[in-house]
Coordinates of C-alpha atoms in Angstrom, one line a residue:
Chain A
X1 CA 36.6 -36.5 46.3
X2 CA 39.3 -33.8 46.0
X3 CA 38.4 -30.6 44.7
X4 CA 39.5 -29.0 41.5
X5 CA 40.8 -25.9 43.5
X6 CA 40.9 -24.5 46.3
X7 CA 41.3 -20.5 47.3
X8 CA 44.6 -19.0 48.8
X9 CA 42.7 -19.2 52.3
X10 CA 41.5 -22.7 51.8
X11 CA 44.9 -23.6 50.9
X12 CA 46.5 -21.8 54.2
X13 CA 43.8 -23.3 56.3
X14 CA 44.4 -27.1 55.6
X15 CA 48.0 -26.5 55.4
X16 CA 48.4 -24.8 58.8
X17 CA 46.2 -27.0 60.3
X18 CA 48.2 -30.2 59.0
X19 CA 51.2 -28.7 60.2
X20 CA 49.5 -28.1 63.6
X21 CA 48.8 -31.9 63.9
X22 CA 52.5 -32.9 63.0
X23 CA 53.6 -30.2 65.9
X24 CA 50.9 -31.4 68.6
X25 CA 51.9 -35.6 68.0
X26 CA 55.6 -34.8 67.8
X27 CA 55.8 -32.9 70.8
X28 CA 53.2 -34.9 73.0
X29 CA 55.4 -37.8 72.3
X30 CA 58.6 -36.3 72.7
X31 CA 56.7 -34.7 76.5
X32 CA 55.5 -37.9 77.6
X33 CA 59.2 -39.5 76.6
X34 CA 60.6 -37.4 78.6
X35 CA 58.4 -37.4 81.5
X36 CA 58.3 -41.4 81.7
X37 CA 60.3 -40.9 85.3
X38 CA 57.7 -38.8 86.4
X39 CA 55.2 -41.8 87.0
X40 CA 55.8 -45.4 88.6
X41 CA 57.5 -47.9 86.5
X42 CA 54.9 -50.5 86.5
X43 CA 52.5 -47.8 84.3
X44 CA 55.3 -46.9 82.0
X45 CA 55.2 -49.3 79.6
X46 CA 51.2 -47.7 78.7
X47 CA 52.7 -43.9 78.9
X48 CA 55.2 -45.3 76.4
X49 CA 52.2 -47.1 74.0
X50 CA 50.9 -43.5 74.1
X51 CA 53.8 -41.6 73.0
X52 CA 54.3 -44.4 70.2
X53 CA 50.5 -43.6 69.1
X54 CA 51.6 -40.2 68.9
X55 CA 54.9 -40.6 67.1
X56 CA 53.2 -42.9 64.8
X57 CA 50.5 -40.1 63.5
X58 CA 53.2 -37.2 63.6
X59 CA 55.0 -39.8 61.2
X60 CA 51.6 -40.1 58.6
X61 CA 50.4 -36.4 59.1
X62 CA 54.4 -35.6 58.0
X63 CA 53.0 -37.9 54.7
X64 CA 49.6 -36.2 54.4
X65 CA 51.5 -32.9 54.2
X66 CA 53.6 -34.4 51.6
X67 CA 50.2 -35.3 50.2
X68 CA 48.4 -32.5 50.0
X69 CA 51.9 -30.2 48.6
X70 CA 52.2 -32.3 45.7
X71 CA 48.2 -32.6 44.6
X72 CA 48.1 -28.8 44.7
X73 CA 50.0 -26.0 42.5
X74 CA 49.4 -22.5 42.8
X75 CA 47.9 -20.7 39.1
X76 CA 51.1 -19.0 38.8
X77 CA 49.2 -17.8 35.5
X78 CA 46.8 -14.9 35.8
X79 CA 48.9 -14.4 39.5
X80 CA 45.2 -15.3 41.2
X81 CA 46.9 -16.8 44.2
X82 CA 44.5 -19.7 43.8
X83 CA 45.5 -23.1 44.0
X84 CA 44.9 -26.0 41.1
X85 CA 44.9 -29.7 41.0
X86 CA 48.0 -31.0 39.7
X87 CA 46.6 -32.7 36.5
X88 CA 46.3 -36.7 37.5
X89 CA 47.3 -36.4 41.1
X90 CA 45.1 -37.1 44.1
X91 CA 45.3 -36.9 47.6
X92 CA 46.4 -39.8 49.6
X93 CA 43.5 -40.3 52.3
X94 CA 44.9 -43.9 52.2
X95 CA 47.1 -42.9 54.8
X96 CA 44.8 -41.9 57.7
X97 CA 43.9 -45.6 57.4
X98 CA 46.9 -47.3 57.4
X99 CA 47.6 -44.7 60.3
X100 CA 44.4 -46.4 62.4
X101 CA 45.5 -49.4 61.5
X102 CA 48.0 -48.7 63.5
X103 CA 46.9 -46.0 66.5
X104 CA 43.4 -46.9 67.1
X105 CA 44.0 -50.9 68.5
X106 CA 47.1 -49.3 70.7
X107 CA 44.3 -46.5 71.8
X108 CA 42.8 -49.1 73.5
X109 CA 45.8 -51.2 75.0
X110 CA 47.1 -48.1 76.3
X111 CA 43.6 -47.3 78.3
X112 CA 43.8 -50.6 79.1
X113 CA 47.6 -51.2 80.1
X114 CA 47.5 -47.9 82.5
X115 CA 44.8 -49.0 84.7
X116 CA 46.7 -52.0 85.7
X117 CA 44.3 -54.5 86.1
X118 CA 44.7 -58.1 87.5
X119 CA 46.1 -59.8 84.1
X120 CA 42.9 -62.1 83.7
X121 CA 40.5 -59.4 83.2
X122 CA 43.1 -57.0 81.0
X123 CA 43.7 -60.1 78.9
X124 CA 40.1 -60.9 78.0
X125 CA 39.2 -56.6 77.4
X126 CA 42.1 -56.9 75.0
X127 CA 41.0 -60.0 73.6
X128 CA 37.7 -58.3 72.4
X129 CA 38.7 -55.1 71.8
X130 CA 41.9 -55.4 69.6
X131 CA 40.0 -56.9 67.0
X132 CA 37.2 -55.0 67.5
X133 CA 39.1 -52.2 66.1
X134 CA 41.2 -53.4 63.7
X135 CA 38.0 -54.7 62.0
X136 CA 36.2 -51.4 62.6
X137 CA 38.6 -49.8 60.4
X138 CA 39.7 -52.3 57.7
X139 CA 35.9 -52.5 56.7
X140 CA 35.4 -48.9 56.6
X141 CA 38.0 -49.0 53.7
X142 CA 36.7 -50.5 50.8
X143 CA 33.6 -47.7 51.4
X144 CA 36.6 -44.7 51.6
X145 CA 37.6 -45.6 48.4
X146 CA 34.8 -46.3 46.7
X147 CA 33.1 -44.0 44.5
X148 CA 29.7 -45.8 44.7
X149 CA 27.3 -44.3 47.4
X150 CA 25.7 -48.2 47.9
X151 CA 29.4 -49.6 48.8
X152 CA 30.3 -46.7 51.2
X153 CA 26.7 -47.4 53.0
X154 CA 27.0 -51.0 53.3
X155 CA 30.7 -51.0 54.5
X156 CA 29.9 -48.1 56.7
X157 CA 27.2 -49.9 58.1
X158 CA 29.4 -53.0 59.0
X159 CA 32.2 -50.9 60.3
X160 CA 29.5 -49.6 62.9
X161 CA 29.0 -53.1 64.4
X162 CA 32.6 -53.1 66.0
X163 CA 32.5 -49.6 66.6
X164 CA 29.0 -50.2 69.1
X165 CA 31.1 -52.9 70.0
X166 CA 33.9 -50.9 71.0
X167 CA 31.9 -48.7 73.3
X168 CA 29.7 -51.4 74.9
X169 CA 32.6 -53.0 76.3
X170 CA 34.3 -49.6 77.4
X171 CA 31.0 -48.7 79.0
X172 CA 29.6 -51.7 80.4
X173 CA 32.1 -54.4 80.6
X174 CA 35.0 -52.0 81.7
X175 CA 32.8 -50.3 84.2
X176 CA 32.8 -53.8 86.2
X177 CA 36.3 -53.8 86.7
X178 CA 36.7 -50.3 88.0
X179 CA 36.2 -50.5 91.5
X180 CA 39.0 -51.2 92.8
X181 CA 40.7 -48.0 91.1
X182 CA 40.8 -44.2 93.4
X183 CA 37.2 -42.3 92.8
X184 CA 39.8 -39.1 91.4
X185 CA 41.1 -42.0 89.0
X186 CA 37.6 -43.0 88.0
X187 CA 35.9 -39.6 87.5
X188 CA 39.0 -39.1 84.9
X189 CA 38.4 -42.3 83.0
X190 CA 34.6 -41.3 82.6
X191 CA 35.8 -38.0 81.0
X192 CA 38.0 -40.1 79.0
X193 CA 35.9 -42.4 77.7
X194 CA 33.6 -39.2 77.0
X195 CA 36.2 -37.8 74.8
X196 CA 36.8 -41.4 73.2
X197 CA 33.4 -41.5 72.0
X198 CA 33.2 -37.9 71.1
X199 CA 36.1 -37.7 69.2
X200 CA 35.5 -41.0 67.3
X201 CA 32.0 -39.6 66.1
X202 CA 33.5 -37.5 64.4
X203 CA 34.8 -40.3 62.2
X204 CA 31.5 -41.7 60.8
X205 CA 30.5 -38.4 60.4
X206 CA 33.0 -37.0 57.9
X207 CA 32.4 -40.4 56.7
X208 CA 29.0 -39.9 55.4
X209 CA 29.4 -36.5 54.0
X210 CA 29.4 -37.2 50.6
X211 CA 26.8 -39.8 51.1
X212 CA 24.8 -36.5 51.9
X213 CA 25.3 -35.0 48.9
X214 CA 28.1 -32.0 50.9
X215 CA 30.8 -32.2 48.8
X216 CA 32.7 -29.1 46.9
X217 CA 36.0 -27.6 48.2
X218 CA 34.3 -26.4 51.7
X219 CA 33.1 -29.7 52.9
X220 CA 36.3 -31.1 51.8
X221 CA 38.6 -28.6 53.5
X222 CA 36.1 -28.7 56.5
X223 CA 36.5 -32.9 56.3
X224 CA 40.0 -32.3 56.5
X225 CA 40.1 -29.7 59.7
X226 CA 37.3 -32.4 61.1
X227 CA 39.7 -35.4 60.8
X228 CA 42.9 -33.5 61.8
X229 CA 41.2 -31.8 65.3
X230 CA 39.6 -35.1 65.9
X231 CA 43.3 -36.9 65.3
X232 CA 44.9 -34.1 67.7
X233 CA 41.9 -34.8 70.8
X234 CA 42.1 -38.8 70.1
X235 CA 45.5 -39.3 70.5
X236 CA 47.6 -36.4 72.0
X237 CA 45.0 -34.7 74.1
X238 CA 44.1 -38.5 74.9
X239 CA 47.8 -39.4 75.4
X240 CA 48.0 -36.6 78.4
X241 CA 44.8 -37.5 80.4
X242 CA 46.4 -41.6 80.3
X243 CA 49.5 -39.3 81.2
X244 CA 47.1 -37.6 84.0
X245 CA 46.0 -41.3 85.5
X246 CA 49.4 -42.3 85.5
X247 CA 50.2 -39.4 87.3
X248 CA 47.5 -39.9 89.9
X249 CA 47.6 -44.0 90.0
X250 CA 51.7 -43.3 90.7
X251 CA 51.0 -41.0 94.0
X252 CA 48.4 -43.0 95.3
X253 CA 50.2 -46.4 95.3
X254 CA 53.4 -45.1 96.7
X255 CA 53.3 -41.6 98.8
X256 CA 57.2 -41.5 99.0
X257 CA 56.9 -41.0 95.5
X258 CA 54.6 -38.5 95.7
X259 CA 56.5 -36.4 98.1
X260 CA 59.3 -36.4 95.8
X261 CA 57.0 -35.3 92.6
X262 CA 54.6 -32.7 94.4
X263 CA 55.6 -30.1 96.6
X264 CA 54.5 -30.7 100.3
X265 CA 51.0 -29.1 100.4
X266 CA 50.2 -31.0 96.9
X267 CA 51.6 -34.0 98.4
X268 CA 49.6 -33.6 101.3
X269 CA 46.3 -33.0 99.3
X270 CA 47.0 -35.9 97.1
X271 CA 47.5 -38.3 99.4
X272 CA 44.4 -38.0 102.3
X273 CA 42.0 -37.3 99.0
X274 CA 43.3 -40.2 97.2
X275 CA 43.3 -42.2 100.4
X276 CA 40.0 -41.1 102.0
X277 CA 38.0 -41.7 98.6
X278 CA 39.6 -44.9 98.0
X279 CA 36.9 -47.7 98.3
Chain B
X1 CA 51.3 -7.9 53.1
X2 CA 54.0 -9.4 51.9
X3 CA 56.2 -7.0 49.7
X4 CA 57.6 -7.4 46.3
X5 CA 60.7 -7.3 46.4
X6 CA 63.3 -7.3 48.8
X7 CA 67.1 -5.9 48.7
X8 CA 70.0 -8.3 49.2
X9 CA 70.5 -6.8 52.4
X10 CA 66.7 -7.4 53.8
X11 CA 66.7 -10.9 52.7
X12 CA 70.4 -11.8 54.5
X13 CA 68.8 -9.9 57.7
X14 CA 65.4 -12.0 57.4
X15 CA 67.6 -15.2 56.9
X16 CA 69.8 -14.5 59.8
X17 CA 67.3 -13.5 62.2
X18 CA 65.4 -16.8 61.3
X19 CA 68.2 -19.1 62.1
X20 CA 68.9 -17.0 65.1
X21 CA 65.3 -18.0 66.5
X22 CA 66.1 -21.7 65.1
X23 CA 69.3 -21.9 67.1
X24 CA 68.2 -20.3 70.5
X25 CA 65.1 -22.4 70.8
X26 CA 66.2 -25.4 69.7
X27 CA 69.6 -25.4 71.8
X28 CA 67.4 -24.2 74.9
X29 CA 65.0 -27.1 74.7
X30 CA 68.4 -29.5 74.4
X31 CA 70.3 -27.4 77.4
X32 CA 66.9 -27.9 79.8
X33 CA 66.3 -31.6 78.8
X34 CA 70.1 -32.1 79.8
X35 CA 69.7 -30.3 82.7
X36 CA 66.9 -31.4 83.9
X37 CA 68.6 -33.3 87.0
X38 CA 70.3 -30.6 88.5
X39 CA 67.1 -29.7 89.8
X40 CA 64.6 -31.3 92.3
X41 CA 61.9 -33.9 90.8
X42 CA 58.6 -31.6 91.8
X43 CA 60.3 -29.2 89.6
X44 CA 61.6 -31.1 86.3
X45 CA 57.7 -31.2 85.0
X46 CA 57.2 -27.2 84.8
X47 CA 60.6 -27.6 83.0
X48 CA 60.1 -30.4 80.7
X49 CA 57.0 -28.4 79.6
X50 CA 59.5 -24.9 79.1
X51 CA 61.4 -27.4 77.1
X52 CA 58.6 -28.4 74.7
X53 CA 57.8 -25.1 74.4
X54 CA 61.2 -24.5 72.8
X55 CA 61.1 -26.8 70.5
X56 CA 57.8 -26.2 69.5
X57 CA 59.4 -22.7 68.4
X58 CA 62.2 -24.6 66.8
X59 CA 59.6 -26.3 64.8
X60 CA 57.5 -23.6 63.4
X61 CA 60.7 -21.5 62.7
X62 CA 62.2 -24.3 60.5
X63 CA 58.7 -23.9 58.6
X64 CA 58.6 -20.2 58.7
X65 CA 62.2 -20.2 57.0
X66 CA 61.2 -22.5 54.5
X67 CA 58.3 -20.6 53.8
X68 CA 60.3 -17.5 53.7
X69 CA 62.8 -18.9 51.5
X70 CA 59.9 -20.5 49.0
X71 CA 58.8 -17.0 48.3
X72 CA 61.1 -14.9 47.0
X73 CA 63.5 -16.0 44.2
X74 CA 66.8 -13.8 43.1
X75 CA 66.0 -11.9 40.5
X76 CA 69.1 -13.6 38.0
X77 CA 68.8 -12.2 35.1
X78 CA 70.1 -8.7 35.4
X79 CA 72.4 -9.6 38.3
X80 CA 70.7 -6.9 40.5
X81 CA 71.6 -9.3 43.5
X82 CA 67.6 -8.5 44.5
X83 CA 64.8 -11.0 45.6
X84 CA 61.9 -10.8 44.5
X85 CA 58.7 -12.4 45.3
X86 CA 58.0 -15.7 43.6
X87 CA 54.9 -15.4 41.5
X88 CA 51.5 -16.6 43.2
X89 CA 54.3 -17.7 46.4
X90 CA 53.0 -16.1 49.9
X91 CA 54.9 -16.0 53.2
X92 CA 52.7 -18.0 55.4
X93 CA 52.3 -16.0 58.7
X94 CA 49.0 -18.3 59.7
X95 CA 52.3 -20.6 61.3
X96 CA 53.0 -17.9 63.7
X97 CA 49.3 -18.4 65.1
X98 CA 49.7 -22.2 64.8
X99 CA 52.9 -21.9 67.4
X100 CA 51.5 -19.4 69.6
X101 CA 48.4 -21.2 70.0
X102 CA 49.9 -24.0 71.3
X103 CA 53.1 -22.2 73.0
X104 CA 51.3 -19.3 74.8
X105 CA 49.0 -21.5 76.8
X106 CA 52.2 -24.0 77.6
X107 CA 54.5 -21.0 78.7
X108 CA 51.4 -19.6 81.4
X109 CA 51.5 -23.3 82.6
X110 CA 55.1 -23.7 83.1
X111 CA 55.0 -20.1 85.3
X112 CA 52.3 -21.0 87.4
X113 CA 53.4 -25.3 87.6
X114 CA 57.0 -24.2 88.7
X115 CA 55.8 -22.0 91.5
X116 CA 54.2 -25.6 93.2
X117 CA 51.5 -23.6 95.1
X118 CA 48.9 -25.7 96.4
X119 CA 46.5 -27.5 93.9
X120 CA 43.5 -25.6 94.1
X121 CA 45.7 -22.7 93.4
X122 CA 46.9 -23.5 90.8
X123 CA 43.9 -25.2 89.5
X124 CA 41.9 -21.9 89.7
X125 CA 44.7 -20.0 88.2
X126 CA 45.1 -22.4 85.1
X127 CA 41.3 -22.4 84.5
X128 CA 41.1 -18.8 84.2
X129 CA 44.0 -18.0 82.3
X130 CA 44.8 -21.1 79.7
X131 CA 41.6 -20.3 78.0
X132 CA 42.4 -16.8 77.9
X133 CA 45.3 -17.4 76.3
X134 CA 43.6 -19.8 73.8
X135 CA 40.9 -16.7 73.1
X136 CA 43.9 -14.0 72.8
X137 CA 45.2 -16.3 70.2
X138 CA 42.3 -17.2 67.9
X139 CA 40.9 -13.8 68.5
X140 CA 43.7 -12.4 66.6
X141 CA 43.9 -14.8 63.8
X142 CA 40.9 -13.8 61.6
X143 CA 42.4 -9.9 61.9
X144 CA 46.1 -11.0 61.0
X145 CA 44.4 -13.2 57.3
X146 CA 42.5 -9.9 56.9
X147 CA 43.7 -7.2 54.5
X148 CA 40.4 -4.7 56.0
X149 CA 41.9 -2.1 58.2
X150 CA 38.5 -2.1 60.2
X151 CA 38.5 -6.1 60.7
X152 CA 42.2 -6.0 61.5
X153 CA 41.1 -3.2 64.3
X154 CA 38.3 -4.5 65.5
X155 CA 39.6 -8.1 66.3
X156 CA 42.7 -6.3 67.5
X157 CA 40.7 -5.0 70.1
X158 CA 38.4 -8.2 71.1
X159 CA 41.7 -9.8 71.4
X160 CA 43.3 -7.6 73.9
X161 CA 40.0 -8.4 76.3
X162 CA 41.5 -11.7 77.5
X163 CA 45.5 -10.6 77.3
X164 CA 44.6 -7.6 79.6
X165 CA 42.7 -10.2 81.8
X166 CA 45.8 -12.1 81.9
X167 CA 48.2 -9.3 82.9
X168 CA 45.4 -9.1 85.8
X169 CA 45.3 -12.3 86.7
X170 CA 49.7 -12.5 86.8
X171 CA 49.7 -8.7 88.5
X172 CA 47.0 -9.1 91.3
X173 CA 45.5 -12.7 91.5
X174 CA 48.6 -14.6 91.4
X175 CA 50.8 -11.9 93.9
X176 CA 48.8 -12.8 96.7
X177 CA 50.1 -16.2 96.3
X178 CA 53.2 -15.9 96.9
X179 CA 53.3 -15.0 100.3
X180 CA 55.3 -18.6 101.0
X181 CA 57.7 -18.4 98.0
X182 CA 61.8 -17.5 99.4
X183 CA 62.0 -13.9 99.1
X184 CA 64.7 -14.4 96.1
X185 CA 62.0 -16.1 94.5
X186 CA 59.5 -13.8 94.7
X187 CA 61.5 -10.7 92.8
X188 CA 62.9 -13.1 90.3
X189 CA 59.0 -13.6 89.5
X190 CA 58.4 -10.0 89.1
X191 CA 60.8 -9.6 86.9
X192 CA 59.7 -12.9 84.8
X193 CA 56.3 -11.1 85.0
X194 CA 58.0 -7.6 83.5
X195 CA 59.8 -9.8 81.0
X196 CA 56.5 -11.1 79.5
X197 CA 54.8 -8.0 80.0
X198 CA 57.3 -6.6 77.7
X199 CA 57.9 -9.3 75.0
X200 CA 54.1 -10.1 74.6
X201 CA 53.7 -6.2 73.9
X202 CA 55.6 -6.6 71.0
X203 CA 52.9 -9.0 69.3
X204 CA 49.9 -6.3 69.5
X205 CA 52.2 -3.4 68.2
X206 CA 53.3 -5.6 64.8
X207 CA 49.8 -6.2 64.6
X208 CA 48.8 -2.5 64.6
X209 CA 51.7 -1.2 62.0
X210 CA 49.4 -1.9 58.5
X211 CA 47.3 0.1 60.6
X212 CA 49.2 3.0 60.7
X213 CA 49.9 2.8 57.4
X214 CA 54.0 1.8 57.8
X215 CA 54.2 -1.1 55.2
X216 CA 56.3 -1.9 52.5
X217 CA 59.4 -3.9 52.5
X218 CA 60.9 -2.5 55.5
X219 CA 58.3 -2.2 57.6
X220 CA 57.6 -6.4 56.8
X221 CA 61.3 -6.2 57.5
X222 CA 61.2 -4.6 60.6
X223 CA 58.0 -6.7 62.0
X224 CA 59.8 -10.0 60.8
X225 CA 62.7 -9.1 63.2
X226 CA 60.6 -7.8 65.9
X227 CA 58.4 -11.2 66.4
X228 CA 61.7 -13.0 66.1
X229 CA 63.8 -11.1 68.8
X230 CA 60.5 -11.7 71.1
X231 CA 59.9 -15.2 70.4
X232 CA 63.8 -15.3 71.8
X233 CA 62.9 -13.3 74.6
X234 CA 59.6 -14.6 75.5
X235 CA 60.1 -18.0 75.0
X236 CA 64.3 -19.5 75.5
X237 CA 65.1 -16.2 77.6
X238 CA 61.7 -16.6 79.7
X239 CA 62.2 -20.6 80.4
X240 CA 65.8 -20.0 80.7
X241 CA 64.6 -17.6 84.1
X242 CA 62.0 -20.3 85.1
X243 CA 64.9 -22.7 84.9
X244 CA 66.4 -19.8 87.6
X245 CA 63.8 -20.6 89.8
X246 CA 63.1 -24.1 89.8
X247 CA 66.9 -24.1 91.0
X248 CA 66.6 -21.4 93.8
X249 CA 63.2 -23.5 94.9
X250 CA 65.5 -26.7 95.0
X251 CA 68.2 -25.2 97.2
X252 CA 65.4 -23.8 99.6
X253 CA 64.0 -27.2 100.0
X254 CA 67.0 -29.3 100.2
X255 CA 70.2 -28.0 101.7
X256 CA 72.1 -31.7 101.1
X257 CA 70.8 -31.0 97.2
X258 CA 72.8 -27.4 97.6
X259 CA 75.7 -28.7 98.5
X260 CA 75.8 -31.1 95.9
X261 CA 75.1 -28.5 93.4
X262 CA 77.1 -25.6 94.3
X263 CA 80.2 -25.0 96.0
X264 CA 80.7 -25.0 99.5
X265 CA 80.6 -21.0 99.8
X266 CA 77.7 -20.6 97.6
X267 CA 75.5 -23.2 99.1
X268 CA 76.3 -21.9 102.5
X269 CA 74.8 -18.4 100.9
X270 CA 72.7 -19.9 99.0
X271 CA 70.9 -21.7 102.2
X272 CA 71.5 -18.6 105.0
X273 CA 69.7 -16.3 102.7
X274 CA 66.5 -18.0 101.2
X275 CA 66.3 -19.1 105.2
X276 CA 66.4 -15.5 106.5
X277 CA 64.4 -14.4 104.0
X278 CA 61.4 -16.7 103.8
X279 CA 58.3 -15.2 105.7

């Protein structure tokens, strides 16, 4: 739950880094916008997926920040330079929800859409894995809300079977259909799925804090750095690596192209590494 | 610290010196996003990333006058025509952090990517000094919150390990990779290099003034000013010269792009020159 109070450097803390999220979504997606012509169009339409995801959590960490303003006033009494709870308000962690709603399914069509795969096999990974998500999250809601430790177990418990869902498919399933991508393009979707997994932990983990008993203004200013550093890896940092593959996918299809976007040692380097570790 | 009062005069400079920043970045990031296609392709990444870089400024400084202009009030009654400080209100300096950590890194990137050296040069430059940049940054932060002279100090000092590393790595790792840049090139770097030298010295020697015991409202004044003038310099100025180069680079590789560009006189010059001159 929210805390009473927080202290002038609790305060700063959550409120620079919620203003470090808006800056790092905005500004990825606003980059990758602008640097759609520097990748082939046919892997476009995933770079522009990834700048949505991006615009889309600038646009709820803009209403967290509204969020968290209007829940706290400073003591202006006594001059403490603590910060109270505005009597009867509360801060909206409705919104990161709504905001997965959202980002997390297009997460996964945007992996999906930039490796180009023959339409039959992207089809049926979407098929599973759109759902998968969207179910992950709308069943760890009821448990969010929920001031009952027995609800937040149980619907944290079902919102785990999708999740282990989720990563059996990108881990097993996906794996299958790799091989007909370069090795350089393969290395980075290991790392990727590496960061996917590692930055998604990071959900379930905040999740269960109070189910731990670590609650108090700490853990929840600690929850709130946890979520926001997690949001900034799983979508913008994210974002540029799809970015990267693009990138790399682009030059190896068509070395004209690359000649035009690297200079002629890059180019060079690209194109007989891409070519010689190409199965 | 922030002081308690200001004079009518201090608060107008504050306020005009904030919109200055506002204005230069933000028109900067517009003018290289225009302009991007009067340069060659392999350089319109390096200067899409200067552009972000700008606006990322922009950003922060739109919060940093907003912060500013939450915490001081005029003083009414009385008429004095004074500002004072806004009871339990603080000027949020944390956002300064918050934009360097996320510009610094950018504007060593957009150097080193506009150069197009070859990959593994670049790669081993960017691996040694992005995360210096990152430690330079979030080495400083806990000194800046802290109100301990012998805190401030001693993270003062931790955090001018990795910028001294970085003025190693831009003096004498990356000089001897720049043996095939045109010779116009080449000094227009060392002067970029002298530029940032000189801008990023400002930061440390804000940092050390509560130090030394100058504080009170024109001091604050008078650091408020400084980081402004060298955000200008070290961030619109500084992609406004890399911008300088990613033009001469395109001239030296493509004469028919010259002459599209320039006039007939200066592309002749423009061509004869960087010819004669590269090694």
């Amino acid at each position: 739950m929210i805390p009473d109070s927080l202290t002038q450097i609790q305060y700063d803390t959550v409120y620079n880094v919620f203003s470090l999220v808006i800056a790092s979504q905005l500004f990825t997606a606003i980059f990758i916008i602008v640097s759609l012509k520097r990748i082939l169009p046919r892997y476009r339409q995933a770079m522009t997926v990834a700048a949505i995801v991006c615009a889309i959590a600038a646009y709820h960490y803009f209403r967290i920040f509204d969020s968290f303003k209007a829940a706290f006033v400073t003591e202006a009494i006594g001059g403490a330079g603590d910060y109270v709870q505005v009597a009867g308000a509360s801060f909206n962690e409705g919104y990161r929800y709504v905001d997965w709603l959202l980002t997390v399914p297009l997460l996964l069509l945007e992996l999906i859409a930039v490796l180009a795969l023959a339409r039959k096999v992207q089809t049926s990974l979407l098929y599973r894995l759109i759902p998968a998500s969207a179910l992950m999250i709308i069943l760890g809601y009821p448990g969010e809300l929920s001031g009952d430790n027995a609800v937040r177990g149980i619907f944290g418990l079902l919102s785990t079977i999708p999740f282990a869902y989720i990563l059996y498919v990108l881990f097993v399933e996906l794996t299958k259909s790799l091989d007909r991508q370069p090795a350089s393009v393969r290395r980075t979707i290991s790392q990727l799925r590496l960061l996917l997994l590692l930055t998604w932990g990071v959900y379930p983990i905040a999740y269960l804090l109070p189910m731990l008993g670590i609650d108090g203004s700490d853990a929840w200013v600690g929850k709130q750095v946890g979520y926001s550093i997690a949001d900034i890896l799983a979508k913008a940092l994210y974002g540029l690596i799809i970015y990267k593959i693009a990138r790399m996918k682009s030059f190896a299809d068509d070395p004209a192209f690359a000649r035009l976007e690297l200079s002629v040692d890059e180019a060079d380097e690209m194109i007989s590494s891409t070519n010689a570790r190409r199965n």
